[in-house]
Structures are given as structure tokens and as C-alpha cells.
mmCIF file of C-alpha atoms in Angstrom:
data_model
loop_
_atom_site.group_PDB
_atom_site.id
_atom_site.type_symbol
_atom_site.label_atom_id
_atom_site.label_comp_id
_atom_site.label_asym_id
_atom_site.label_seq_id
_atom_site.Cartn_x
_atom_site.Cartn_y
_atom_site.Cartn_z
ATOM 1 C CA GLU A 976 2.457 -10.843 10.969
ATOM 2 C CA THR A 977 1.387 -7.813 12.981
ATOM 3 C CA ARG A 978 4.829 -6.869 14.358
ATOM 4 C CA VAL A 979 6.778 -4.015 12.797
ATOM 5 C CA ARG A 980 10.546 -4.066 13.432
ATOM 6 C CA TRP A 981 13.234 -1.484 12.767
ATOM 7 C CA SER A 982 17.010 -1.466 12.970
ATOM 8 C CA HIS A 983 19.411 1.094 14.346
ATOM 9 C CA PRO A 984 19.917 3.794 11.659
ATOM 10 C CA ALA A 985 22.562 3.167 9.002
ATOM 11 C CA ASP A 986 24.189 5.228 6.286
ATOM 12 C CA SER A 987 22.626 4.923 2.843
ATOM 13 C CA GLY A 988 23.704 1.645 1.229
ATOM 14 C CA ALA A 989 25.242 0.314 4.450
ATOM 15 C CA ALA A 990 23.986 -2.508 6.669
ATOM 16 C CA PRO A 991 22.632 -1.438 10.072
ATOM 17 C CA SER A 992 24.846 -2.165 13.073
ATOM 18 C CA THR A 993 22.032 -3.991 14.880
ATOM 19 C CA TRP A 994 18.406 -5.083 14.917
ATOM 20 C CA ASP A 995 18.675 -6.027 18.618
ATOM 21 C CA GLU A 996 15.846 -4.242 20.419
ATOM 22 C CA THR A 997 17.324 -5.202 23.826
ATOM 23 C CA ASP A 998 20.407 -3.015 23.258
ATOM 24 C CA THR A 999 19.378 0.186 25.056
ATOM 25 C CA THR A 1000 22.249 2.134 23.478
ATOM 26 C CA LYS A 1001 20.730 1.725 20.003
ATOM 27 C CA ASP A 1002 17.431 2.704 18.354
ATOM 28 C CA ALA A 1003 16.422 -0.785 17.122
ATOM 29 C CA GLY A 1004 12.975 -1.872 18.218
ATOM 30 C CA PHE A 1005 9.566 -3.267 17.393
ATOM 31 C CA TYR A 1006 5.900 -2.419 17.751
ATOM 32 C CA ASP A 1007 2.951 -4.812 17.691
ATOM 33 C CA LEU A 1008 -0.045 -3.626 15.674
ATOM 34 C CA ASP A 1009 -2.535 -5.713 17.628
ATOM 35 C CA ASP A 1010 -5.642 -3.540 17.503
ATOM 36 C CA GLY A 1011 -7.344 -5.382 14.627
ATOM 37 C CA GLY A 1012 -7.160 -4.895 10.898
ATOM 38 C CA GLY A 1013 -5.624 -8.285 10.127
ATOM 39 C CA LYS A 1014 -2.043 -8.946 9.075
ATOM 40 C CA VAL A 1015 0.526 -6.509 7.732
ATOM 41 C CA VAL A 1016 0.342 -6.720 3.928
ATOM 42 C CA ASP A 1017 2.855 -4.094 2.731
ATOM 43 C CA CYS A 1018 4.348 -0.689 3.511
ATOM 44 C CA LEU A 1019 5.457 2.292 1.467
ATOM 45 C CA THR A 1020 6.908 5.682 2.379
ATOM 46 C CA LEU A 1021 4.967 8.876 1.858
ATOM 47 C CA GLY A 1022 6.873 12.019 2.796
ATOM 48 C CA ASP A 1023 8.307 11.485 6.274
ATOM 49 C CA THR A 1024 5.883 8.673 7.081
ATOM 50 C CA ASN A 1025 6.036 4.934 6.525
ATOM 51 C CA ILE A 1026 2.502 3.904 5.563
ATOM 52 C CA ILE A 1027 1.763 0.407 6.867
ATOM 53 C CA TYR A 1028 -1.036 -1.391 5.065
ATOM 54 C CA LYS A 1029 -2.834 -4.211 6.826
ATOM 55 C CA ASP A 1030 -5.719 -6.283 5.439
ATOM 56 C CA THR A 1031 -8.353 -3.784 6.601
ATOM 57 C CA GLN A 1032 -6.444 -0.906 8.216
ATOM 58 C CA THR A 1033 -3.890 1.720 7.242
ATOM 59 C CA ILE A 1034 -1.416 2.936 9.862
ATOM 60 C CA GLY A 1035 1.170 5.713 9.875
ATOM 61 C CA MET A 1036 4.656 5.199 11.333
ATOM 62 C CA GLN A 1037 6.529 8.449 11.897
ATOM 63 C CA TYR A 1038 9.962 9.049 13.426
ATOM 64 C CA ILE A 1039 9.830 11.038 16.696
ATOM 65 C CA GLY A 1040 13.126 9.991 18.326
ATOM 66 C CA GLY A 1041 13.582 9.536 22.038
ATOM 67 C CA GLN A 1042 12.417 6.540 24.034
ATOM 68 C CA TYR A 1043 9.694 5.447 21.589
ATOM 69 C CA VAL A 1044 11.633 6.202 18.364
ATOM 70 C CA PHE A 1045 8.441 6.046 16.213
ATOM 71 C CA ARG A 1046 4.837 7.010 16.729
ATOM 72 C CA PHE A 1047 2.078 4.855 15.267
ATOM 73 C CA TYR A 1048 -1.361 6.224 14.413
ATOM 74 C CA ASN A 1049 -4.452 5.172 12.484
ATOM 75 C CA ILE A 1050 -4.916 6.659 9.049
ATOM 76 C CA PHE A 1051 -7.883 4.523 7.918
ATOM 77 C CA LYS A 1052 -9.520 2.176 10.427
ATOM 78 C CA GLU A 1053 -11.557 0.313 7.795
ATOM 79 C CA SER A 1054 -9.446 0.418 4.647
ATOM 80 C CA GLY A 1055 -6.349 -1.683 4.000
ATOM 81 C CA LEU A 1056 -4.720 -3.288 0.986
ATOM 82 C CA LEU A 1057 -5.917 -6.137 -1.248
ATOM 83 C CA SER A 1058 -2.420 -7.689 -1.459
ATOM 84 C CA ARG A 1059 1.280 -6.870 -1.729
ATOM 85 C CA ARG A 1060 2.240 -4.494 -4.547
ATOM 86 C CA CYS A 1061 -1.227 -2.896 -4.520
ATOM 87 C CA ALA A 1062 0.020 0.554 -3.455
ATOM 88 C CA LYS A 1063 2.182 2.885 -5.576
ATOM 89 C CA PRO A 1064 3.278 6.504 -5.149
ATOM 90 C CA PHE A 1065 2.459 9.382 -7.484
ATOM 91 C CA PHE A 1066 2.690 13.143 -6.924
ATOM 92 C CA GLY A 1067 2.836 12.992 -3.117
ATOM 93 C CA GLN A 1068 0.018 10.460 -2.851
ATOM 94 C CA HIS A 1069 -0.529 6.722 -2.954
ATOM 95 C CA LEU A 1070 -2.828 4.850 -5.295
ATOM 96 C CA CYS A 1071 -4.174 1.790 -3.449
ATOM 97 C CA ILE A 1072 -6.279 -1.218 -4.330
ATOM 98 C CA THR A 1073 -8.267 -2.063 -1.209
ATOM 99 C CA ASN A 1074 -10.694 -4.890 -0.544
ATOM 100 C CA GLY A 1075 -13.409 -3.426 -2.737
ATOM 101 C CA ASP A 1076 -12.227 -0.032 -3.975
ATOM 102 C CA VAL A 1077 -9.387 1.827 -5.668
ATOM 103 C CA ILE A 1078 -8.403 4.963 -3.775
ATOM 104 C CA THR A 1079 -5.823 7.695 -3.545
ATOM 105 C CA HIS A 1080 -4.672 9.321 -0.319
ATOM 106 C CA SER A 1081 -1.991 11.671 0.919
ATOM 107 C CA GLY A 1082 -1.537 10.144 4.373
ATOM 108 C CA GLY A 1083 -4.519 11.669 6.112
ATOM 109 C CA GLY A 1084 -8.096 12.784 5.728
ATOM 110 C CA GLU A 1085 -10.550 10.649 3.835
ATOM 111 C CA PRO A 1086 -9.630 8.191 1.066
ATOM 112 C CA ASN A 1087 -10.498 9.417 -2.445
ATOM 113 C CA PRO A 1088 -12.145 6.761 -4.646
ATOM 114 C CA ILE A 1089 -11.061 7.020 -8.299
ATOM 115 C CA LEU A 1090 -13.589 4.669 -9.920
ATOM 116 C CA ASP A 1091 -17.265 5.239 -10.493
ATOM 117 C CA HIS A 1092 -19.674 2.547 -9.310
ATOM 118 C CA LYS A 1093 -19.829 0.815 -12.708
ATOM 119 C CA ASN A 1094 -16.021 0.465 -13.092
ATOM 120 C CA LYS A 1095 -15.552 -0.555 -9.462
ATOM 121 C CA LYS A 1096 -18.221 -3.257 -9.800
ATOM 122 C CA TRP A 1097 -16.673 -4.471 -13.071
ATOM 123 C CA LEU A 1098 -13.106 -4.573 -11.675
ATOM 124 C CA PHE A 1099 -13.863 -6.483 -8.487
ATOM 125 C CA GLY A 1100 -16.237 -8.803 -10.336
ATOM 126 C CA ALA A 1101 -13.542 -9.567 -12.916
ATOM 127 C CA ILE A 1102 -10.656 -10.328 -10.502
ATOM 128 C CA ASP A 1103 -10.168 -14.067 -9.997
ATOM 129 C CA SER A 1104 -11.248 -14.861 -6.423
ATOM 130 C CA THR A 1105 -8.592 -17.581 -5.987
ATOM 131 C CA ASN A 1106 -5.635 -15.628 -7.383
ATOM 132 C CA TYR A 1107 -6.551 -12.084 -6.306
ATOM 133 C CA GLN A 1108 -3.196 -11.835 -4.439
ATOM 134 C CA ARG A 1109 -1.505 -11.640 -7.851
ATOM 135 C CA THR A 1110 -3.097 -8.255 -8.475
ATOM 136 C CA PHE A 1111 -0.595 -5.380 -8.618
ATOM 137 C CA ILE A 1112 -0.120 -1.792 -9.749
ATOM 138 C CA SER A 1113 2.433 -0.961 -12.426
ATOM 139 C CA PRO A 1114 2.994 2.782 -12.894
ATOM 140 C CA ASN A 1115 3.794 4.375 -16.244
ATOM 141 C CA TYR A 1116 4.676 7.842 -14.989
ATOM 142 C CA GLN A 1117 5.820 9.042 -18.434
ATOM 143 C CA LYS A 1118 2.261 8.614 -19.730
ATOM 144 C CA ASN A 1119 0.565 9.647 -16.438
ATOM 145 C CA GLU A 1120 -0.868 6.139 -16.065
ATOM 146 C CA MET A 1121 -1.268 3.585 -13.318
ATOM 147 C CA TRP A 1122 -1.913 0.060 -14.560
ATOM 148 C CA ILE A 1123 -4.016 -2.062 -12.222
ATOM 149 C CA CYS A 1124 -2.992 -5.520 -13.416
ATOM 150 C CA PHE A 1125 -4.993 -8.549 -12.326
ATOM 151 C CA PRO A 1126 -5.878 -12.139 -13.171
ATOM 152 C CA GLU A 1127 -9.363 -12.206 -14.606
ATOM 153 C CA SER A 1128 -11.762 -14.934 -13.492
ATOM 154 C CA GLY A 1129 -10.257 -18.344 -14.273
ATOM 155 C CA ALA A 1130 -6.704 -17.025 -14.782
ATOM 156 C CA SER A 1131 -3.685 -17.735 -12.595
ATOM 157 C CA PHE A 1132 -1.684 -14.631 -13.505
ATOM 158 C CA ALA A 1133 -2.458 -11.062 -14.584
ATOM 159 C CA THR A 1134 -4.254 -11.051 -17.942
ATOM 160 C CA LEU A 1135 -5.980 -7.651 -17.887
ATOM 161 C CA ALA A 1136 -5.171 -4.134 -16.759
ATOM 162 C CA LEU A 1137 -7.499 -1.334 -15.824
ATOM 163 C CA VAL A 1138 -5.434 1.694 -16.847
ATOM 164 C CA TRP A 1139 -6.096 4.919 -14.945
ATOM 165 C CA ASN A 1140 -4.737 8.166 -16.393
ATOM 166 C CA PHE A 1141 -4.313 10.347 -13.319
ATOM 167 C CA ARG A 1142 -3.940 13.591 -15.320
ATOM 168 C CA ASP A 1143 -7.169 13.127 -17.288
ATOM 169 C CA ASN A 1144 -8.967 10.952 -14.685
ATOM 170 C CA THR A 1145 -9.932 8.437 -17.383
ATOM 171 C CA THR A 1146 -9.842 4.645 -17.446
ATOM 172 C CA THR A 1147 -9.360 2.081 -20.195
ATOM 173 C CA VAL A 1148 -8.929 -1.693 -20.217
ATOM 174 C CA ARG A 1149 -5.936 -3.414 -21.802
ATOM 175 C CA GLU A 1150 -5.164 -7.069 -22.373
ATOM 176 C CA LEU A 1151 -1.793 -8.179 -21.055
#
């Protein structure tokens, strides 16, 4: 739940030759992310970095080769991901639903909140507290929109979407 594993490299579309980290002739390995932040929730590439989202931390995983193969570093020590499928790429950034905010980031610096206080309060007050893990982002790149789909209070599955237009920086609400 906090261990990240990788295989020996493989050609695109091919299965890796091994995941055995004890084989010193291969690059397979693992790294334990034990310095807090909860469990690993999801990961998503951003440029040459694999962004690893934990409950309350965001960590970068970047290929360096050699003995260690990858380097791991903190991106956000106090900001993770609400649940799986709550991070999506757009224009060299990620849109992320955290535990209490909706942010964008480009893999470093400070997170950029996209919602004003009123919309943030409404969104997190409307998400069902039992089924919050069923929240997800569905991009509509053709219309420059990211749909934050969630079960409203009392619902088991996504019933509403807060739609963010990233070109105009506007939000609307849609029933699903």
C-alpha cells in the first residue's frame, strides 16, 4: 500500500522480462514510501515524471538509471488525492481533487487552487461522505472542460458534475 514496484524495461506493447528485484542484472525494483502521507492512491505521468498520489502527499518518481534506477522526491507534503481517478492531465499539468480542494500543478512549485471559497465549500459539502471514493474527473478536451463527477449526499454513484472550463476559468453544475 506504500510500496512502488517497477519491472525491467520492455518494448512498447511487450511484457517485461522480469519484475524480480533480486536479479542484479536487471532494473526491476521497489521503493517503500514510508515517510507518512497514507497509502498510495493513484499515479499518473507528467512529462518525464511519474506522479505518485498518496492520501495526503504527492511524490515524484523520476528515472535516473544506475544503482537506484529512480529518484523519489516530495512534490507536496500535505496534499494528496481524494480517491482513484481524481487526477487528469491537461496542457502539461494535472487537475487534482484533493481532500478539500481542487488544484492544478505542473509537477513542482505550489499547487494552484481553481475554485473560489464558495464553490469549494459547496463541492465538498455536496459530496456524499460514504461514497466519496466514487468521485472522478472526466475530461472533455474538445470543449476545454474537466468534469468533476461525484455522488451527491445520499447517492451511491455520481449524480452531479462540477464542470470547469480551463480556457475561460468558469464553472457550471450539471446533472448526470
